[in-house]
Amino acid sequence: AVVHLQLHNGVSVHFFSTWREFSDYITMTTKALAEAPFKREREQTSFSFCLESEWAGGQRVNKAGEGLLQVWKRQIQQLHRVSSEVAAAVVAAYPSPLLLQKTYSECRTESEKVSLLSDLLVRRGEGITSTTQRAGPELSKRLYLLMHSCDPEVILDSCL
């Protein structure tokens, strides 16, 4: 009878051992029903400035620090015209902002600091069709300014 009800009427049947399980299920279902219209509306927005939930949903970082690389990569990607591949190349070379900062401090001249990331190799694509190119002086300078500027109003693209 239960199988017939589920298959022919589209009704879902759940059996619970305790009142606690039953009340947890009712709470979960009520919450899902209450959130459904908001989720549906959010999915239907077609604004170009609305980011996908995978990107805008944030990155979970646990106490062991797992997830910090992804946070650092996403921070780099916030720069204008920085692709996922470019950010991945920076993160591979400098797995934390502190390591990049330390490398900057080891540079002797300002021009050496500004061009530190210029020759960083960026791999685009997969397999036989992949290409490799340099990150370039523009990205290097923008990331340097991001890491060292004391002016919160600095526009990184206009400083080139």
PDB file of C-alpha atoms in Angstrom:
ATOM      1  CA  ALA A   1       0.000   0.000   0.000  1.00  0.00           C
ATOM      2  CA  VAL A   2       2.855   2.403   0.827  1.00  0.00           C
ATOM      3  CA  VAL A   3       4.638   1.695  -2.470  1.00  0.00           C
ATOM      4  CA  HIS A   4       1.375   2.209  -4.368  1.00  0.00           C
ATOM      5  CA  LEU A   5       0.847   5.526  -2.573  1.00  0.00           C
ATOM      6  CA  GLN A   6       4.390   6.688  -3.381  1.00  0.00           C
ATOM      7  CA  LEU A   7       4.420   5.583  -7.025  1.00  0.00           C
ATOM      8  CA  HIS A   8       0.913   6.508  -8.146  1.00  0.00           C
ATOM      9  CA  ASN A   9       0.103   9.556  -6.031  1.00  0.00           C
ATOM     10  CA  GLY A  10       3.586  11.076  -5.667  1.00  0.00           C
ATOM     11  CA  VAL A  11       3.310  11.054  -1.885  1.00  0.00           C
ATOM     12  CA  SER A  12       6.465  10.593   0.159  1.00  0.00           C
ATOM     13  CA  VAL A  13       6.115   8.402   3.241  1.00  0.00           C
ATOM     14  CA  HIS A  14       8.601   8.528   6.125  1.00  0.00           C
ATOM     15  CA  PHE A  15       8.670   6.288   9.179  1.00  0.00           C
ATOM     16  CA  PHE A  16      10.172   7.565  12.436  1.00  0.00           C
ATOM     17  CA  SER A  17      11.265   5.667  15.533  1.00  0.00           C
ATOM     18  CA  THR A  18      10.893   8.496  18.018  1.00  0.00           C
ATOM     19  CA  TRP A  19       8.950  11.707  18.525  1.00  0.00           C
ATOM     20  CA  ARG A  20      12.265  13.561  18.362  1.00  0.00           C
ATOM     21  CA  GLU A  21      12.946  12.323  14.809  1.00  0.00           C
ATOM     22  CA  PHE A  22       9.388  13.234  13.836  1.00  0.00           C
ATOM     23  CA  SER A  23       9.647  16.763  15.261  1.00  0.00           C
ATOM     24  CA  ASP A  24      13.051  17.298  13.588  1.00  0.00           C
ATOM     25  CA  TYR A  25      11.558  16.261  10.250  1.00  0.00           C
ATOM     26  CA  ILE A  26       8.565  18.590  10.688  1.00  0.00           C
ATOM     27  CA  THR A  27      10.937  21.457  11.562  1.00  0.00           C
ATOM     28  CA  MET A  28      13.115  20.759   8.518  1.00  0.00           C
ATOM     29  CA  THR A  29      10.114  20.540   6.178  1.00  0.00           C
ATOM     30  CA  THR A  30       8.554  23.726   7.541  1.00  0.00           C
ATOM     31  CA  LYS A  31      11.818  25.606   7.108  1.00  0.00           C
ATOM     32  CA  ALA A  32      12.231  24.320   3.536  1.00  0.00           C
ATOM     33  CA  LEU A  33       8.681  25.348   2.640  1.00  0.00           C
ATOM     34  CA  ALA A  34       9.185  28.807   4.141  1.00  0.00           C
ATOM     35  CA  GLU A  35      12.460  29.378   2.246  1.00  0.00           C
ATOM     36  CA  ALA A  36      11.291  27.964  -1.099  1.00  0.00           C
ATOM     37  CA  PRO A  37       9.726  31.177  -2.516  1.00  0.00           C
ATOM     38  CA  PHE A  38      12.828  33.214  -1.664  1.00  0.00           C
ATOM     39  CA  LYS A  39      15.157  30.654  -3.230  1.00  0.00           C
ATOM     40  CA  ARG A  40      12.982  30.468  -6.350  1.00  0.00           C
ATOM     41  CA  GLU A  41      13.007  34.265  -6.692  1.00  0.00           C
ATOM     42  CA  ARG A  42      16.775  34.456  -6.166  1.00  0.00           C
ATOM     43  CA  GLU A  43      17.349  31.857  -8.898  1.00  0.00           C
ATOM     44  CA  GLN A  44      15.179  33.796 -11.352  1.00  0.00           C
ATOM     45  CA  THR A  45      17.081  37.082 -11.070  1.00  0.00           C
ATOM     46  CA  SER A  46      18.975  37.783 -14.252  1.00  0.00           C
ATOM     47  CA  PHE A  47      21.019  40.755 -13.175  1.00  0.00           C
ATOM     48  CA  SER A  48      24.558  40.732 -14.508  1.00  0.00           C
ATOM     49  CA  PHE A  49      25.914  41.868 -11.164  1.00  0.00           C
ATOM     50  CA  CYS A  50      24.400  38.957  -9.231  1.00  0.00           C
ATOM     51  CA  LEU A  51      27.073  36.366  -8.721  1.00  0.00           C
ATOM     52  CA  GLU A  52      26.556  32.658  -8.838  1.00  0.00           C
ATOM     53  CA  SER A  53      26.024  31.121  -5.434  1.00  0.00           C
ATOM     54  CA  GLU A  54      29.151  28.963  -5.792  1.00  0.00           C
ATOM     55  CA  TRP A  55      31.229  32.129  -6.079  1.00  0.00           C
ATOM     56  CA  ALA A  56      29.323  34.439  -3.747  1.00  0.00           C
ATOM     57  CA  GLY A  57      28.423  31.812  -1.202  1.00  0.00           C
ATOM     58  CA  GLY A  58      31.705  32.221   0.603  1.00  0.00           C
ATOM     59  CA  GLN A  59      34.333  29.687   1.433  1.00  0.00           C
ATOM     60  CA  ARG A  60      34.206  27.555   4.538  1.00  0.00           C
ATOM     61  CA  VAL A  61      37.476  27.467   6.483  1.00  0.00           C
ATOM     62  CA  ASN A  62      37.833  24.938   9.274  1.00  0.00           C
ATOM     63  CA  LYS A  63      40.048  25.178  12.360  1.00  0.00           C
ATOM     64  CA  ALA A  64      42.810  23.262  10.583  1.00  0.00           C
ATOM     65  CA  GLY A  65      42.944  26.011   7.950  1.00  0.00           C
ATOM     66  CA  GLU A  66      41.484  23.962   5.121  1.00  0.00           C
ATOM     67  CA  GLY A  67      39.871  26.364   2.678  1.00  0.00           C
ATOM     68  CA  LEU A  68      42.332  29.229   3.162  1.00  0.00           C
ATOM     69  CA  LEU A  69      43.947  28.652  -0.249  1.00  0.00           C
ATOM     70  CA  GLN A  70      40.555  29.059  -1.881  1.00  0.00           C
ATOM     71  CA  VAL A  71      39.915  32.270   0.090  1.00  0.00           C
ATOM     72  CA  TRP A  72      43.290  33.675  -1.028  1.00  0.00           C
ATOM     73  CA  LYS A  73      42.548  32.693  -4.640  1.00  0.00           C
ATOM     74  CA  ARG A  74      39.143  34.390  -4.504  1.00  0.00           C
ATOM     75  CA  GLN A  75      40.684  37.531  -3.034  1.00  0.00           C
ATOM     76  CA  ILE A  76      43.085  37.731  -5.970  1.00  0.00           C
ATOM     77  CA  GLN A  77      40.219  37.164  -8.405  1.00  0.00           C
ATOM     78  CA  GLN A  78      38.485  40.249  -7.026  1.00  0.00           C
ATOM     79  CA  LEU A  79      40.948  42.300  -9.063  1.00  0.00           C
ATOM     80  CA  HIS A  80      39.597  43.430 -12.418  1.00  0.00           C
ATOM     81  CA  ARG A  81      40.556  41.135 -15.324  1.00  0.00           C
ATOM     82  CA  VAL A  82      42.048  38.387 -13.142  1.00  0.00           C
ATOM     83  CA  SER A  83      40.899  34.964 -14.271  1.00  0.00           C
ATOM     84  CA  SER A  84      40.768  31.790 -12.244  1.00  0.00           C
ATOM     85  CA  GLU A  85      43.894  30.534 -14.023  1.00  0.00           C
ATOM     86  CA  VAL A  86      45.892  33.659 -13.160  1.00  0.00           C
ATOM     87  CA  ALA A  87      44.779  33.523  -9.530  1.00  0.00           C
ATOM     88  CA  ALA A  88      45.667  29.816  -9.384  1.00  0.00           C
ATOM     89  CA  ALA A  89      49.169  30.584 -10.692  1.00  0.00           C
ATOM     90  CA  VAL A  90      49.696  33.248  -8.018  1.00  0.00           C
ATOM     91  CA  VAL A  91      48.383  30.928  -5.292  1.00  0.00           C
ATOM     92  CA  ALA A  92      50.629  28.100  -6.520  1.00  0.00           C
ATOM     93  CA  ALA A  93      53.688  30.364  -6.302  1.00  0.00           C
ATOM     94  CA  TYR A  94      52.646  32.138  -3.085  1.00  0.00           C
ATOM     95  CA  PRO A  95      50.211  29.984  -1.064  1.00  0.00           C
ATOM     96  CA  SER A  96      49.438  32.816   1.359  1.00  0.00           C
ATOM     97  CA  PRO A  97      49.412  36.621   1.369  1.00  0.00           C
ATOM     98  CA  LEU A  98      52.093  36.509   4.063  1.00  0.00           C
ATOM     99  CA  LEU A  99      54.491  34.590   1.805  1.00  0.00           C
ATOM    100  CA  LEU A 100      53.942  37.100  -0.987  1.00  0.00           C
ATOM    101  CA  GLN A 101      54.467  39.969   1.463  1.00  0.00           C
ATOM    102  CA  LYS A 102      57.685  38.343   2.704  1.00  0.00           C
ATOM    103  CA  THR A 103      58.948  37.974  -0.868  1.00  0.00           C
ATOM    104  CA  TYR A 104      58.170  41.644  -1.524  1.00  0.00           C
ATOM    105  CA  SER A 105      60.175  42.602   1.565  1.00  0.00           C
ATOM    106  CA  GLU A 106      63.172  40.646   0.252  1.00  0.00           C
ATOM    107  CA  CYS A 107      63.215  42.681  -2.977  1.00  0.00           C
ATOM    108  CA  ARG A 108      65.843  45.435  -3.002  1.00  0.00           C
ATOM    109  CA  THR A 109      64.233  48.063  -5.223  1.00  0.00           C
ATOM    110  CA  GLU A 110      60.738  49.371  -5.813  1.00  0.00           C
ATOM    111  CA  SER A 111      60.844  48.354  -9.485  1.00  0.00           C
ATOM    112  CA  GLU A 112      61.841  44.826  -8.477  1.00  0.00           C
ATOM    113  CA  LYS A 113      58.784  44.684  -6.197  1.00  0.00           C
ATOM    114  CA  VAL A 114      56.465  46.069  -8.869  1.00  0.00           C
ATOM    115  CA  SER A 115      57.628  43.507 -11.437  1.00  0.00           C
ATOM    116  CA  LEU A 116      57.902  40.527  -9.059  1.00  0.00           C
ATOM    117  CA  LEU A 117      54.988  38.609 -10.606  1.00  0.00           C
ATOM    118  CA  SER A 118      55.586  39.657 -14.232  1.00  0.00           C
ATOM    119  CA  ASP A 119      57.296  36.419 -15.266  1.00  0.00           C
ATOM    120  CA  LEU A 120      54.942  34.133 -13.357  1.00  0.00           C
ATOM    121  CA  LEU A 121      53.755  31.438 -15.772  1.00  0.00           C
ATOM    122  CA  VAL A 122      49.998  31.070 -16.161  1.00  0.00           C
ATOM    123  CA  ARG A 123      48.638  27.872 -17.673  1.00  0.00           C
ATOM    124  CA  ARG A 124      45.354  28.168 -19.541  1.00  0.00           C
ATOM    125  CA  GLY A 125      43.317  25.175 -20.629  1.00  0.00           C
ATOM    126  CA  GLU A 126      43.829  21.456 -20.191  1.00  0.00           C
ATOM    127  CA  GLY A 127      45.724  18.729 -21.975  1.00  0.00           C
ATOM    128  CA  ILE A 128      47.104  19.141 -25.462  1.00  0.00           C
ATOM    129  CA  THR A 129      45.316  22.445 -26.087  1.00  0.00           C
ATOM    130  CA  SER A 130      46.740  24.133 -22.997  1.00  0.00           C
ATOM    131  CA  THR A 131      48.850  27.244 -23.395  1.00  0.00           C
ATOM    132  CA  THR A 132      51.255  28.985 -21.073  1.00  0.00           C
ATOM    133  CA  GLN A 133      51.900  32.700 -20.870  1.00  0.00           C
ATOM    134  CA  ARG A 134      53.348  35.189 -18.421  1.00  0.00           C
ATOM    135  CA  ALA A 135      51.176  37.022 -15.893  1.00  0.00           C
ATOM    136  CA  GLY A 136      52.662  40.276 -17.165  1.00  0.00           C
ATOM    137  CA  PRO A 137      53.658  43.629 -15.686  1.00  0.00           C
ATOM    138  CA  GLU A 138      50.100  44.972 -15.426  1.00  0.00           C
ATOM    139  CA  LEU A 139      48.904  42.263 -13.048  1.00  0.00           C
ATOM    140  CA  SER A 140      52.170  42.388 -11.142  1.00  0.00           C
ATOM    141  CA  LYS A 141      51.810  46.109 -10.527  1.00  0.00           C
ATOM    142  CA  ARG A 142      48.134  45.881  -9.564  1.00  0.00           C
ATOM    143  CA  LEU A 143      48.774  43.109  -7.051  1.00  0.00           C
ATOM    144  CA  TYR A 144      51.737  45.018  -5.635  1.00  0.00           C
ATOM    145  CA  LEU A 145      49.584  48.129  -5.198  1.00  0.00           C
ATOM    146  CA  LEU A 146      46.845  46.055  -3.599  1.00  0.00           C
ATOM    147  CA  MET A 147      49.303  44.631  -1.080  1.00  0.00           C
ATOM    148  CA  HIS A 148      51.176  47.879  -0.324  1.00  0.00           C
ATOM    149  CA  SER A 149      48.956  50.895  -0.883  1.00  0.00           C
ATOM    150  CA  CYS A 150      47.939  52.810   2.233  1.00  0.00           C
ATOM    151  CA  ASP A 151      45.382  54.834   0.258  1.00  0.00           C
ATOM    152  CA  PRO A 152      41.947  53.159   0.464  1.00  0.00           C
ATOM    153  CA  GLU A 153      40.796  55.221  -2.530  1.00  0.00           C
ATOM    154  CA  VAL A 154      43.546  54.078  -4.909  1.00  0.00           C
ATOM    155  CA  ILE A 155      42.163  52.849  -8.224  1.00  0.00           C
ATOM    156  CA  LEU A 156      44.387  49.987  -9.210  1.00  0.00           C
ATOM    157  CA  ASP A 157      43.764  50.132 -12.968  1.00  0.00           C
ATOM    158  CA  SER A 158      44.511  53.852 -13.272  1.00  0.00           C
ATOM    159  CA  CYS A 159      47.971  53.509 -11.747  1.00  0.00           C
ATOM    160  CA  LEU A 160      49.519  51.770 -14.741  1.00  0.00           C
TER     161      LEU A 160
END
